[in-house]
Amino acid sequence: MEKPAQPRLVLLLVFFIYGVSPVISDGSDHRYKVGEDVPLYANKVGPFHNPSETYRYFDLPFCSSAPVKEKKEALGEVLNGDRLVTAPYRLEFLGEKNSQVACRKRLSREDVAQFRHVISKDYYFQMYYDDLPIWGFLGKVVKDGKSDPSHYKYYLFNHLQFEIFYNKDRVIEIIVRTDQSFLLDLTEDKEVQVDFIYTVRWKETEIPFEKRMEKYSLASSMPHHLEIHWFSIINSCVTVLLLTGFLATILMRVLKNDFVKYSHDEEAADDQEETGWKLLHGDVFRFPKHKSLLAAALGSGTQLFTLAVFIFMLALVGVFYPYNRGALFTALVVIYALTSGIAGYTASSFYCQLEGTNWVRNVMLTGSLFCGPLLLTFSFLNTVAIAYQATAALPFGTIVVIFLIWALVTSPLLILGGIAGKNRKSEFQAPCRTTKYPREIPPMRWYRRTLPQMAMAGFLPFSAIYIELYYIFASVWGHRIYTIYSILSIVFLILVIVTAFITVALTYFQLAAEDHEWWWRSLLCGGSTGLFVYAYCLYYYYARSDMSGFMQTSFFFGYMACICYGFFLMLGAVGFRASLFFVRHIYRSIKCE
């Protein structure tokens, strides 16, 4: 009964590979003969300060001399909001043109008002010429020192100047400029005739085809940028060294004294009343409440950590070069689907170790713990995008493809992982036996409670990454290019190390205060950095960006909430694993009755 499903799975994976390959490969098929048409695609238009609010190029009243054809796009391109169509300009290889009319159109009063509105919002256009990105603004507003918008003058750029560089039979670089001497005055609310004109100039260059994308990468590798990035690395390393030194001098010295006190003399230990964390040996491995939810969070966090590692590996080998349309989104979807078995296995095996019985419900909870909130957020934001008629609204066919991924890849692997974890049948490795009745936890001071501990645990890891966060935000929610993945990988490694160390330290202090309920506390403290990142979102939106409008605000805070929630689960799993290892180690080193 399983054979008919296998070809569909293979075809689906081939579809993904096909969707990625044209984007990743910058191969040798970009060779042209003199006079041959080189593909120029108009992608989208939108307000410069609202990166999520983009629309189709011909949603504005542009004209075209030939029928507009849509380019077939890969899954990642659609998720990225790309909607490529043939542009109204023809740029043949080595074909120079001087002020040639691409098309002409009579703009109605409604068209003039629409152009005037988008010019006032700083709309830009994006095109791709032989897979090279080009941008430009649609027009400009002349204020002449006047404060009343009704006295402003609005001009549309109707003459584009293309300067193209070539090396033998290949296109290397393209630059587009707007001719300031060709301006169409749209200030008055009346019909107007417009000619869309363009000029093409070709120049030879010695830059090889293989290095034509380097100029975009170098934009984020300027010396002053690198200085800031390395300052971020040094700041993070100092944080790690201070934290490591703190643990080495304080924790290990205290633990050493504890071991000597507890193990020096068995008779003296019998006569001496136990204190501190040693007192909790009968309760420290008592299984926590809501163990199914804890196991599901651990499984989801482990899957997201694996996803992050694979993404960094692909980035380091050069897959995500600048303007590689949709490659990151395609990789995220495919790798998340293929790693769902890790989530099922981790959650189910840990849940069964905690003597859980309903492993099927646990696997279902694991599968919906991250995807559930993401689905609800996507449904709301996609509805908003549909209402705005923006390119961020996914077509029905793309939604069906994503559902098929979930139904044919993600869910089966999740279930198979859950079955494998259930059949592992390994017992929880506890060095000490758990007593029948739980020990009463003494009253704690306010700073030893969960929320203050989460604040302390999240601040240090966040301080190690906050400088790099600005560049990431400026890239994802702006137009800055980010390509220094090696530095980002180091920062991610430091983040993981700091999270593990600070969670272990707080777990020790919790046990020293005779509080044995460390299971959930370690996960919450480890993941609390995600809350700090979301707080940074508020600061970035209001202080460092010019984003505005309901759609852009919804997209920014909605999807950042999902990303920060994923951070919470991923770092929570890291903190919990580190604390579990630490607790097992210290209680294995003493004599437990």
CSV table of C-alpha atoms in Angstrom, one decimal, residues 44-442:
chain,number,residue,atom,x,y,z
A,44,LYS,CA,7.8,44.4,-7.9
A,45,VAL,CA,7.2,47.9,-6.6
A,46,GLY,CA,6.7,49.1,-3.1
A,47,PRO,CA,7.4,51.8,-0.5
A,48,PHE,CA,11.1,51.9,0.3
A,49,HIS,CA,10.7,51.9,4.1
A,50,ASN,CA,8.2,49.0,4.1
A,51,PRO,CA,10.0,45.9,2.7
A,52,SER,CA,7.1,43.5,3.2
A,53,GLU,CA,4.6,45.8,1.4
A,54,THR,CA,5.4,45.1,-2.2
A,55,TYR,CA,3.1,44.9,-5.2
A,56,ARG,CA,3.2,43.7,-8.8
A,57,TYR,CA,5.0,46.0,-11.2
A,58,PHE,CA,1.9,46.3,-13.5
A,59,ASP,CA,-0.4,47.0,-10.5
A,60,LEU,CA,0.7,50.6,-11.3
A,61,PRO,CA,-0.4,52.1,-14.6
A,62,PHE,CA,2.7,51.3,-16.6
A,63,CYS,CA,2.4,50.3,-20.2
A,64,SER,CA,4.0,47.6,-22.3
A,65,SER,CA,4.5,47.2,-26.1
A,66,ALA,CA,4.1,43.4,-26.0
A,67,PRO,CA,1.9,41.0,-24.0
A,68,VAL,CA,3.1,40.6,-20.5
A,69,LYS,CA,4.4,37.1,-19.6
A,70,GLU,CA,4.9,35.7,-16.1
A,71,LYS,CA,8.2,33.9,-15.3
A,72,LYS,CA,7.8,30.5,-13.8
A,73,GLU,CA,9.1,30.7,-10.2
A,74,ALA,CA,10.4,28.3,-7.6
A,75,LEU,CA,8.8,27.8,-4.2
A,76,GLY,CA,11.3,30.0,-2.4
A,77,GLU,CA,10.8,32.9,-4.9
A,78,VAL,CA,7.1,32.8,-4.3
A,79,LEU,CA,7.6,32.8,-0.5
A,80,ASN,CA,9.9,35.7,-0.9
A,81,GLY,CA,7.2,37.7,-2.6
A,82,ASP,CA,8.8,37.7,-6.1
A,83,ARG,CA,6.4,38.0,-9.0
A,84,LEU,CA,8.6,38.3,-12.2
A,85,VAL,CA,7.0,39.4,-15.5
A,86,THR,CA,8.5,40.6,-18.7
A,87,ALA,CA,9.5,44.2,-18.6
A,88,PRO,CA,8.5,46.8,-21.2
A,89,TYR,CA,12.1,47.4,-22.1
A,90,ARG,CA,14.1,45.3,-24.6
A,91,LEU,CA,17.9,45.1,-23.9
A,92,GLU,CA,19.5,43.0,-26.7
A,93,PHE,CA,23.1,41.9,-26.1
A,94,LEU,CA,25.5,44.6,-27.3
A,95,GLY,CA,22.5,46.5,-28.7
A,96,GLU,CA,22.9,50.2,-27.9
A,97,LYS,CA,19.8,52.5,-27.9
A,98,ASN,CA,19.5,56.3,-27.5
A,99,SER,CA,16.2,57.7,-26.0
A,100,GLN,CA,14.1,55.0,-27.6
A,101,VAL,CA,10.4,54.9,-26.7
A,102,ALA,CA,9.4,51.6,-25.1
A,103,CYS,CA,5.7,52.4,-25.0
A,104,ARG,CA,3.4,55.4,-24.6
A,105,LYS,CA,0.2,55.7,-22.7
A,106,ARG,CA,-2.4,58.3,-21.8
A,107,LEU,CA,-2.7,58.5,-18.1
A,108,SER,CA,-6.2,59.1,-16.7
A,109,ARG,CA,-6.8,61.3,-13.7
A,110,GLU,CA,-7.0,58.2,-11.6
A,111,ASP,CA,-3.7,57.0,-13.0
A,112,VAL,CA,-2.1,60.4,-12.2
A,113,ALA,CA,-3.4,60.3,-8.7
A,114,GLN,CA,-2.1,56.8,-8.2
A,115,PHE,CA,1.4,57.7,-9.5
A,116,ARG,CA,1.3,60.8,-7.3
A,117,HIS,CA,0.5,58.8,-4.2
A,118,VAL,CA,3.2,56.2,-4.7
A,119,ILE,CA,5.8,58.9,-5.5
A,120,SER,CA,4.9,60.6,-2.2
A,121,LYS,CA,5.5,57.2,-0.4
A,122,ASP,CA,9.0,56.8,-2.0
A,123,TYR,CA,8.1,53.8,-4.1
A,124,TYR,CA,10.9,52.0,-5.8
A,125,PHE,CA,10.9,49.3,-8.5
A,126,GLN,CA,13.0,46.2,-8.8
A,127,MET,CA,14.0,44.3,-11.9
A,128,TYR,CA,16.3,41.5,-12.8
A,129,TYR,CA,18.5,41.5,-15.9
A,130,ASP,CA,20.2,38.1,-16.6
A,131,ASP,CA,19.6,37.4,-12.8
A,132,LEU,CA,21.3,40.6,-11.8
A,133,PRO,CA,19.2,42.9,-9.6
A,134,ILE,CA,18.6,46.6,-10.4
A,135,TRP,CA,16.5,49.2,-8.6
A,136,GLY,CA,15.3,52.7,-9.0
A,137,PHE,CA,12.8,55.2,-7.6
A,138,LEU,CA,9.7,55.9,-9.6
A,139,GLY,CA,9.8,59.7,-9.1
A,140,LYS,CA,10.5,62.5,-6.7
A,141,VAL,CA,8.8,65.2,-4.7
A,142,VAL,CA,10.0,68.8,-4.9
A,143,LYS,CA,9.1,70.7,-1.8
A,144,ASP,CA,10.9,74.0,-2.4
A,145,GLY,CA,11.0,74.7,1.3
A,146,LYS,CA,7.2,74.6,1.6
A,147,SER,CA,5.5,72.7,4.5
A,148,ASP,CA,2.1,72.4,3.0
A,149,PRO,CA,1.8,69.1,0.9
A,150,SER,CA,-0.7,70.8,-1.4
A,151,HIS,CA,2.1,73.0,-2.7
A,152,TYR,CA,4.5,70.2,-3.4
A,153,LYS,CA,5.4,69.2,-7.0
A,154,TYR,CA,5.4,65.6,-8.1
A,155,TYR,CA,7.5,64.3,-10.9
A,156,LEU,CA,7.6,60.8,-12.6
A,157,PHE,CA,10.9,59.5,-14.0
A,158,ASN,CA,10.0,58.4,-17.5
A,159,HIS,CA,13.5,58.0,-18.9
A,160,LEU,CA,15.7,55.1,-17.7
A,161,GLN,CA,19.4,54.9,-18.6
A,162,PHE,CA,20.9,51.4,-18.6
A,163,GLU,CA,24.6,51.0,-18.4
A,164,ILE,CA,25.6,47.4,-19.0
A,165,PHE,CA,29.1,45.8,-18.6
A,166,TYR,CA,30.0,42.7,-20.5
A,167,ASN,CA,33.0,40.3,-20.8
A,168,LYS,CA,33.1,38.5,-24.1
A,169,ASP,CA,29.7,36.9,-24.5
A,170,ARG,CA,28.4,37.3,-20.9
A,171,VAL,CA,26.7,40.0,-18.9
A,172,ILE,CA,28.7,41.1,-15.9
A,173,GLU,CA,27.1,44.1,-14.4
A,174,ILE,CA,24.1,46.5,-15.0
A,175,ILE,CA,23.5,49.9,-13.6
A,176,VAL,CA,20.2,51.9,-14.0
A,177,ARG,CA,19.9,55.7,-13.7
A,178,THR,CA,17.0,58.0,-14.0
A,179,ASP,CA,17.5,61.0,-16.3
A,180,GLN,CA,16.7,64.1,-14.4
A,181,SER,CA,16.1,66.1,-17.6
A,182,PHE,CA,13.1,63.8,-18.5
A,183,LEU,CA,10.5,64.5,-15.8
A,184,LEU,CA,6.8,64.2,-16.2
A,185,ASP,CA,4.9,66.7,-14.0
A,186,LEU,CA,2.0,65.0,-12.3
A,187,THR,CA,1.2,67.8,-9.9
A,188,GLU,CA,-2.1,68.8,-11.5
A,189,ASP,CA,-5.0,66.4,-11.4
A,190,LYS,CA,-5.6,66.0,-15.1
A,191,GLU,CA,-5.0,63.5,-18.0
A,192,VAL,CA,-1.5,63.5,-19.4
A,193,GLN,CA,0.3,61.7,-22.2
A,194,VAL,CA,3.5,59.9,-21.2
A,195,ASP,CA,6.3,58.3,-23.2
A,196,PHE,CA,8.4,55.7,-21.3
A,197,ILE,CA,11.9,56.1,-22.8
A,198,TYR,CA,15.1,54.2,-22.3
A,199,THR,CA,18.8,54.5,-23.3
A,200,VAL,CA,21.2,51.5,-23.4
A,201,ARG,CA,25.0,51.8,-23.3
A,202,TRP,CA,27.4,48.8,-23.3
A,203,LYS,CA,30.9,48.8,-21.9
A,204,GLU,CA,33.5,46.1,-21.8
A,205,THR,CA,35.0,44.9,-18.5
A,206,GLU,CA,37.7,42.5,-17.3
A,207,ILE,CA,35.7,41.2,-14.4
A,208,PRO,CA,35.2,37.4,-14.9
A,209,PHE,CA,31.7,36.0,-14.9
A,210,GLU,CA,32.3,33.9,-11.8
A,211,LYS,CA,33.0,37.1,-9.8
A,212,ARG,CA,30.1,39.2,-11.0
A,213,MET,CA,28.1,38.9,-7.7
A,214,GLU,CA,31.1,39.9,-5.6
A,215,LYS,CA,30.2,43.6,-5.6
A,216,TYR,CA,27.1,42.9,-3.7
A,217,SER,CA,29.0,40.8,-1.1
A,218,LEU,CA,31.6,43.5,-0.7
A,219,ALA,CA,28.9,46.0,0.3
A,220,SER,CA,28.7,44.3,3.7
A,221,SER,CA,32.5,43.8,4.0
A,222,MET,CA,33.6,47.4,4.0
A,223,PRO,CA,36.3,48.2,6.5
A,224,HIS,CA,34.1,50.2,8.8
A,225,HIS,CA,31.5,47.5,8.8
A,226,LEU,CA,34.1,44.8,9.5
A,227,GLU,CA,35.4,46.8,12.5
A,228,ILE,CA,32.0,46.9,14.0
A,229,HIS,CA,31.5,43.2,13.4
A,230,TRP,CA,34.8,42.3,15.0
A,231,PHE,CA,34.0,44.6,17.9
A,232,SER,CA,30.8,42.5,18.3
A,233,ILE,CA,32.9,39.3,18.2
A,234,ILE,CA,35.4,40.6,20.8
A,235,ASN,CA,32.5,41.8,23.0
A,236,SER,CA,30.9,38.4,22.8
A,237,CYS,CA,34.2,36.6,23.5
A,238,VAL,CA,34.9,38.8,26.6
A,239,THR,CA,31.4,37.8,27.8
A,240,VAL,CA,32.2,34.1,27.3
A,241,LEU,CA,35.6,34.4,29.1
A,242,LEU,CA,34.1,36.2,32.0
A,243,LEU,CA,31.3,33.8,32.3
A,244,THR,CA,33.6,30.8,31.9
A,245,GLY,CA,36.0,32.2,34.5
A,246,PHE,CA,33.1,32.8,36.9
A,247,LEU,CA,32.0,29.2,36.5
A,248,ALA,CA,35.5,27.9,36.8
A,249,THR,CA,36.5,29.8,40.0
A,250,ILE,CA,33.1,30.0,41.8
A,251,LEU,CA,31.2,26.9,40.8
A,252,MET,CA,34.0,24.4,40.7
A,253,ARG,CA,35.6,25.7,43.9
A,254,VAL,CA,32.2,25.5,45.7
A,255,LEU,CA,31.5,22.0,44.2
A,256,LYS,CA,35.0,20.8,45.2
A,257,ASN,CA,34.4,21.9,48.7
A,258,ASP,CA,31.0,20.3,48.7
A,259,PHE,CA,32.4,17.0,47.4
A,260,VAL,CA,35.1,17.1,50.1
A,261,LYS,CA,32.5,17.8,52.8
A,262,TYR,CA,30.1,15.1,51.6
A,263,SER,CA,32.6,12.4,50.8
A,264,HIS,CA,35.5,13.0,53.2
A,265,ASP,CA,34.4,10.6,55.9
A,266,GLU,CA,31.4,8.4,55.6
A,267,GLU,CA,30.8,8.3,59.4
A,268,ALA,CA,31.1,12.1,59.7
A,269,ALA,CA,28.7,12.4,56.8
A,270,ASP,CA,26.2,10.2,58.6
A,271,ASP,CA,26.5,12.3,61.8
A,272,GLN,CA,26.3,15.6,59.9
A,273,GLU,CA,23.1,17.0,58.8
A,274,GLU,CA,22.9,17.4,55.0
A,275,THR,CA,22.5,20.9,53.6
A,276,GLY,CA,22.4,22.6,50.2
A,277,TRP,CA,22.1,20.8,47.0
A,278,LYS,CA,23.2,17.5,48.5
A,279,LEU,CA,19.9,17.6,50.6
A,280,LEU,CA,17.9,17.2,47.4
A,281,HIS,CA,19.3,13.9,46.1
A,282,GLY,CA,16.0,12.3,46.7
A,283,ASP,CA,14.0,14.9,44.8
A,284,VAL,CA,16.2,16.4,42.2
A,285,PHE,CA,15.3,13.6,39.7
A,286,ARG,CA,11.6,13.6,40.5
A,287,PHE,CA,9.8,13.9,37.1
A,288,PRO,CA,8.3,17.3,36.4
A,289,LYS,CA,4.7,18.3,35.9
A,290,HIS,CA,3.4,18.5,32.3
A,291,LYS,CA,6.1,16.2,31.1
A,292,SER,CA,4.5,15.7,27.7
A,293,LEU,CA,4.7,19.4,27.1
A,294,LEU,CA,8.3,19.5,28.3
A,295,ALA,CA,9.3,16.6,26.0
A,296,ALA,CA,7.5,18.3,23.1
A,297,ALA,CA,9.4,21.6,23.7
A,298,LEU,CA,12.7,19.7,23.9
A,299,GLY,CA,11.9,17.9,20.6
A,300,SER,CA,10.9,21.0,18.8
A,301,GLY,CA,13.9,22.9,20.1
A,302,THR,CA,16.3,20.2,19.1
A,303,GLN,CA,14.8,20.2,15.6
A,304,LEU,CA,15.1,24.0,15.3
A,305,PHE,CA,18.7,23.8,16.6
A,306,THR,CA,19.5,21.2,13.9
A,307,LEU,CA,17.8,23.4,11.3
A,308,ALA,CA,20.0,26.4,12.3
A,309,VAL,CA,23.1,24.3,12.1
A,310,PHE,CA,22.3,23.1,8.5
A,311,ILE,CA,21.4,26.7,7.4
A,312,PHE,CA,24.8,27.9,8.7
A,313,MET,CA,26.5,25.1,6.9
A,314,LEU,CA,24.8,26.0,3.6
A,315,ALA,CA,25.6,29.7,4.2
A,316,LEU,CA,29.3,29.0,4.8
A,317,VAL,CA,29.6,27.0,1.5
A,318,GLY,CA,28.1,30.0,-0.4
A,319,VAL,CA,24.6,28.9,-1.2
A,320,PHE,CA,23.0,32.1,0.0
A,321,TYR,CA,24.9,34.6,-2.1
A,322,PRO,CA,23.2,38.1,-2.5
A,323,TYR,CA,19.9,38.2,-4.3
A,324,ASN,CA,19.8,34.4,-4.7
A,325,ARG,CA,16.1,34.6,-5.0
A,326,GLY,CA,14.2,32.4,-2.6
A,327,ALA,CA,17.1,30.1,-1.8
A,328,LEU,CA,16.9,30.7,2.0
A,329,PHE,CA,13.1,30.2,2.1
A,330,THR,CA,13.4,27.0,0.1
A,331,ALA,CA,16.2,25.7,2.3
A,332,LEU,CA,14.2,26.5,5.5
A,333,VAL,CA,11.1,24.7,4.2
A,334,VAL,CA,12.9,21.6,2.9
A,335,ILE,CA,15.3,21.2,5.9
A,336,TYR,CA,12.5,21.8,8.4
A,337,ALA,CA,10.5,19.1,6.7
A,338,LEU,CA,13.4,16.6,6.6
A,339,THR,CA,14.4,17.2,10.2
A,340,SER,CA,10.9,16.6,11.7
A,341,GLY,CA,12.0,13.0,12.5
A,342,ILE,CA,14.5,14.4,14.9
A,343,ALA,CA,11.7,16.2,16.8
A,344,GLY,CA,9.6,13.1,16.9
A,345,TYR,CA,12.4,10.9,18.1
A,346,THR,CA,13.8,13.3,20.7
A,347,ALA,CA,10.3,14.1,22.2
A,348,SER,CA,9.0,10.5,22.2
A,349,SER,CA,12.2,8.9,23.7
A,350,PHE,CA,12.4,11.5,26.4
A,351,TYR,CA,8.7,11.3,27.2
A,352,CYS,CA,9.0,7.5,27.5
A,353,GLN,CA,12.0,7.9,29.8
A,354,LEU,CA,9.8,10.0,32.0
A,355,GLU,CA,7.4,7.1,32.2
A,356,GLY,CA,4.9,8.7,29.9
A,357,THR,CA,2.2,6.4,28.4
A,358,ASN,CA,0.4,8.4,25.7
A,359,TRP,CA,3.2,8.8,23.2
A,360,VAL,CA,0.9,9.4,20.3
A,361,ARG,CA,-0.5,12.5,21.9
A,362,ASN,CA,3.0,13.6,22.7
A,363,VAL,CA,4.1,13.3,19.1
A,364,MET,CA,1.0,15.2,17.9
A,365,LEU,CA,1.9,17.9,20.5
A,366,THR,CA,5.4,18.0,19.2
A,367,GLY,CA,4.3,18.5,15.6
A,368,SER,CA,2.0,21.4,16.5
A,369,LEU,CA,4.0,23.1,19.2
A,370,PHE,CA,5.9,25.4,16.7
A,371,CYS,CA,3.8,24.8,13.5
A,372,GLY,CA,0.5,25.6,15.2
A,373,PRO,CA,1.4,29.2,16.2
A,374,LEU,CA,3.2,29.7,12.9
A,375,LEU,CA,0.1,28.5,11.0
A,376,LEU,CA,-2.2,30.9,12.9
A,377,THR,CA,0.2,33.8,12.3
A,378,PHE,CA,0.5,33.0,8.6
A,379,SER,CA,-3.2,32.7,8.2
A,380,PHE,CA,-3.8,36.1,9.7
A,381,LEU,CA,-0.9,37.8,7.8
A,382,ASN,CA,-1.8,36.2,4.5
A,383,THR,CA,-5.3,37.5,4.9
A,384,VAL,CA,-3.9,40.9,5.5
A,385,ALA,CA,-1.7,40.6,2.4
A,386,ILE,CA,-4.7,39.5,0.3
A,387,ALA,CA,-6.7,42.5,1.5
A,388,TYR,CA,-3.8,44.8,0.4
A,389,GLN,CA,-3.3,42.8,-2.9
A,390,ALA,CA,0.4,42.6,-2.0
A,391,THR,CA,2.8,40.1,-3.5
A,392,ALA,CA,3.4,38.7,0.1
A,393,ALA,CA,0.0,36.9,-0.3
A,394,LEU,CA,0.7,33.3,-1.3
A,395,PRO,CA,-1.2,31.9,-4.2
A,396,PHE,CA,-3.5,29.0,-3.6
A,397,GLY,CA,-1.2,26.6,-5.5
A,398,THR,CA,1.8,27.4,-3.3
A,399,ILE,CA,-0.4,26.8,-0.1
A,400,VAL,CA,-1.3,23.4,-1.6
A,401,VAL,CA,2.4,22.6,-2.2
A,402,ILE,CA,3.3,23.5,1.4
A,403,PHE,CA,0.4,21.4,2.7
A,404,LEU,CA,1.6,18.5,0.6
A,405,ILE,CA,5.1,18.9,2.1
A,406,TRP,CA,3.5,18.7,5.5
A,407,ALA,CA,1.3,15.8,4.7
A,408,LEU,CA,3.8,13.7,2.7
A,409,VAL,CA,7.1,14.5,4.3
A,410,THR,CA,6.9,16.3,7.6
A,411,SER,CA,4.1,14.3,9.3
A,412,PRO,CA,5.4,10.8,8.2
A,413,LEU,CA,8.9,11.6,9.3
A,414,LEU,CA,7.6,13.0,12.6
A,415,ILE,CA,5.6,9.8,13.2
A,416,LEU,CA,8.5,7.5,12.3
A,417,GLY,CA,10.7,9.4,14.6
A,418,GLY,CA,8.2,9.1,17.4
A,419,ILE,CA,7.9,5.3,16.8
A,420,ALA,CA,11.7,5.0,16.9
A,421,GLY,CA,11.9,7.0,20.1
A,422,LYS,CA,9.1,4.9,21.7
A,423,ASN,CA,10.8,1.6,20.8
A,424,ARG,CA,14.2,2.8,22.2
A,425,LYS,CA,12.9,1.7,25.6
A,426,SER,CA,15.8,3.2,27.6
A,427,GLU,CA,15.3,4.2,31.2
A,428,PHE,CA,16.0,7.6,32.6
A,429,GLN,CA,19.6,7.7,33.9
A,430,ALA,CA,19.2,9.0,37.4
A,431,PRO,CA,22.3,8.6,39.7
A,432,CYS,CA,20.1,8.9,42.8
A,433,ARG,CA,16.8,7.2,43.8
A,434,THR,CA,13.8,9.4,44.1
A,435,THR,CA,11.9,9.4,47.4
A,436,LYS,CA,8.2,8.6,47.6
A,437,TYR,CA,7.1,12.0,48.9
A,438,PRO,CA,8.4,15.3,47.5
A,439,ARG,CA,10.3,17.6,49.8
A,440,GLU,CA,8.8,20.9,50.7
A,441,ILE,CA,10.6,23.9,49.0
A,442,PRO,CA,11.5,26.7,51.4
